[in-house]
C-alpha atoms as one frame of an Amber mdcrd trajectory, in Angstrom:
protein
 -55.729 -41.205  24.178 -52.711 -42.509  22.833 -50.391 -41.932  20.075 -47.839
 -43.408  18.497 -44.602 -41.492  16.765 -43.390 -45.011  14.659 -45.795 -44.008
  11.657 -44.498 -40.862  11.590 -40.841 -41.889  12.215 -41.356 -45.234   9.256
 -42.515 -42.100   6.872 -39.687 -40.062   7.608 -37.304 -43.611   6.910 -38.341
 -43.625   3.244 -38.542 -40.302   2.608 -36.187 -37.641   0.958 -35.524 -36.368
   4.634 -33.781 -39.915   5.347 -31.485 -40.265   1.988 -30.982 -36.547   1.867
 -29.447 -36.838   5.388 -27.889 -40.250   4.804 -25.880 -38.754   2.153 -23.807
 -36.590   4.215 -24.094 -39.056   7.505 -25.983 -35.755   9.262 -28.680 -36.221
  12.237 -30.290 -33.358  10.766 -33.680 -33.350   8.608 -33.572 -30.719   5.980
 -32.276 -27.803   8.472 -33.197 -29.515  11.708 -31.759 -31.349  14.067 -33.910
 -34.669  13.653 -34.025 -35.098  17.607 -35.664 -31.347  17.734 -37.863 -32.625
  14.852 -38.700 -35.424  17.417 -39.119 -32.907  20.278 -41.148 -30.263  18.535
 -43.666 -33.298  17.804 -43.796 -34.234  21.517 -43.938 -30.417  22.549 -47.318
 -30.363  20.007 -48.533 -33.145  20.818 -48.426 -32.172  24.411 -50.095 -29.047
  23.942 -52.565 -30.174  21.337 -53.965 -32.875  24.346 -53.949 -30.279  26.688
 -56.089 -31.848  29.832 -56.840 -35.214  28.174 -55.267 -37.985  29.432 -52.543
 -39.710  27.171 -49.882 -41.944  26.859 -46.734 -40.582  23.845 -44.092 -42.799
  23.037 -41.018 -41.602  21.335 -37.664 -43.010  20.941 -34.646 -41.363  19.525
 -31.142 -42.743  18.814 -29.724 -41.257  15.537 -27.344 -38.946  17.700 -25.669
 -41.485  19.673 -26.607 -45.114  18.314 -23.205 -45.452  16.721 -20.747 -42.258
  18.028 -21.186 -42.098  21.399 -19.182 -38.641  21.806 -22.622 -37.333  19.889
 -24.230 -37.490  23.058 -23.391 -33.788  24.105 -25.317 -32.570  20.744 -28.757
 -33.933  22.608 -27.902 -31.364  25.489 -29.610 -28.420  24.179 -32.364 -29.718
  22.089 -33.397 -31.695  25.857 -33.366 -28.678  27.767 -35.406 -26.777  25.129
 -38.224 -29.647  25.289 -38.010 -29.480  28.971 -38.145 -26.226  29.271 -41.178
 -25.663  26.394 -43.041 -28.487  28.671 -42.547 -26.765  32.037 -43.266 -23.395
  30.407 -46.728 -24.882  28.996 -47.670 -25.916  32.250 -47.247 -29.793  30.948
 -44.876 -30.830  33.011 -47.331 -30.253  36.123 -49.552 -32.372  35.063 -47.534
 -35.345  33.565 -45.002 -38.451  34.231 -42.032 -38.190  32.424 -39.173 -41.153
  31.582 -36.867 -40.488  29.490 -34.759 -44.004  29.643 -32.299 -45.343  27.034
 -32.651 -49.177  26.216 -29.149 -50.579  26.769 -25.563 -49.014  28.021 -22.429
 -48.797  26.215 -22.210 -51.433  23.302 -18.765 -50.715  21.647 -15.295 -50.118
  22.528 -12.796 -52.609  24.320 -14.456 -51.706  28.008 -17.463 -53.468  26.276
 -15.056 -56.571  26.779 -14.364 -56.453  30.491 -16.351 -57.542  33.664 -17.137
 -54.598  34.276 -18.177 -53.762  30.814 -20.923 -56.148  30.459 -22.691 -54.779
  33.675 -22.399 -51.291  31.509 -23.926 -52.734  28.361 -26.704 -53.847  30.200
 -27.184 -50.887  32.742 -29.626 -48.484  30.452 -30.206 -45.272  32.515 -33.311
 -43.759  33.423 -35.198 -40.295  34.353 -38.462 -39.972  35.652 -40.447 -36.575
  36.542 -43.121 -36.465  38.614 -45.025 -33.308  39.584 -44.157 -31.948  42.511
 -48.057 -31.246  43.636 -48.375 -35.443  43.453 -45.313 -36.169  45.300 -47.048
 -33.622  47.992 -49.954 -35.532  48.189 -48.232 -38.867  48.164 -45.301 -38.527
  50.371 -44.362 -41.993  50.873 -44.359 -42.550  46.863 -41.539 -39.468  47.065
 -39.848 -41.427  49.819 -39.966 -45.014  48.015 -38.721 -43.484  44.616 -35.780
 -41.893  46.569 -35.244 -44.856  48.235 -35.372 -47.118  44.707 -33.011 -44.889
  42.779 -29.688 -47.210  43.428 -31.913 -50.072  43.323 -32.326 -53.253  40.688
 -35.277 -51.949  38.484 -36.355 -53.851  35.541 -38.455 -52.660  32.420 -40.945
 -54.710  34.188 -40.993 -52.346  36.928 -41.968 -49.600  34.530 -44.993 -51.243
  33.250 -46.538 -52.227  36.257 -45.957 -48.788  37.119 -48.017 -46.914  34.191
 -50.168 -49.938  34.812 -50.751 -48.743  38.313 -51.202 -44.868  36.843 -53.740
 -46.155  34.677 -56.147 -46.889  37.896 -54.598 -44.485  40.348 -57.544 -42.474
  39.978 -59.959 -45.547  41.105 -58.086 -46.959  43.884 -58.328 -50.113  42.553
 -56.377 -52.649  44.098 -53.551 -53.858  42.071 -51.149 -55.774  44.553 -51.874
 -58.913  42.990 -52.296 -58.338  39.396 -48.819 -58.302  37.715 -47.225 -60.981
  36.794 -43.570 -59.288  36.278 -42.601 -56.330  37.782 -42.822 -54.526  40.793
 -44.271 -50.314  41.120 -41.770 -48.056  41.123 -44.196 -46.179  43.721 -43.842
 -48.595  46.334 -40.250 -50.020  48.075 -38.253 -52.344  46.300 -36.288 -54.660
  48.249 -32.317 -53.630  48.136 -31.626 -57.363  48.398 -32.977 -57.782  44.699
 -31.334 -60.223  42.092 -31.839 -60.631  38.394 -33.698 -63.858  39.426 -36.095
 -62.101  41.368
């Protein structure tokens, strides 16, 4: 089953919430924190699916879009979520990525060599449970081995795509036309024109 959190989030856009906050130039939703409003809706969501299979997709950038020293204020309302999701007994049965779509877009480092490699370095987390890693050592051993390697968003996608038919062991080698699986080595030798 999947869900999606932009009709919710569009709602919230035009709603009191929105200009009420917008006044004052807050992240916050009436009392809240909007990225806790963000995380109790995963946290629910989670446990309303309970053993179905699903897909959630929920992006949040109010705290750090434009003040990048906001970034510390995500700290605790993260390690709640996590924490509510491993307590539920939802993070042993799910993939996490939490990923951020581009790197540092202001400030004069923006404007160096080394800067534009920043802009376009987004970073990115991925959980796996640790009973599937057990199962599937060499999947453990690739992802270790990946982790200071060139991944694309591509990857990612032929990754869930792979998820999707883990399950049937159907074959997949041949069927994407980007992207490489995160689950399997990726050469070190890898370029942007690969």
């Amino acid at each position: 089953t999947d869900y999606y959190y932009r009709p919710l989030a569009l709602m919230i856009e035009v709603s009191n919430l929105r200009s009420e906050a917008l006044k004052y130039n807050s992240t916050c939703l009436n009392s809240e924190l909007e990225m806790d409003f963000i995380n109790n809706y995963l946290r629910n969501f989670a446990k309303t699916m309970d053993k179905r299979p699903y897909f959630a997709f929920a992006m949040q950038s109010t705290l750090t879009h434009d003040v990048l020293n906001y970034a510390s204020y995500a700290d605790a309302p993260t390690v709640r979520l996590l924490k509510a999701l491993d307590d539920d007994g939802s993070l042993n049965n799910t993939l996490l990525v939490i990923f951020s779509d581009h790197g540092i877009r202001y400030g004069d480092m923006r404007y160096t060599y080394i800067g534009k490699f920043e802009e376009r370095m987004p970073f990115m987390y991925m959980h796996i449970p640790k009973w599937f890693l057990n199962q599937n050592p060499d999947i453990e051993r690739n992802m270790i081995m990946n982790q200071d390697r060139l991944i694309t968003l591509f990857d990612i996608h032929a990754t869930l795509k792979h998820l999707l038919h883990l399950k049937n062991q159907v074959s997949l080698e041949d069927s994407y036309e980007f992207g490489m699986r995160r689950f399997n080595e990726i050469p070190d030798s890898r370029t942007c024109e690969d």
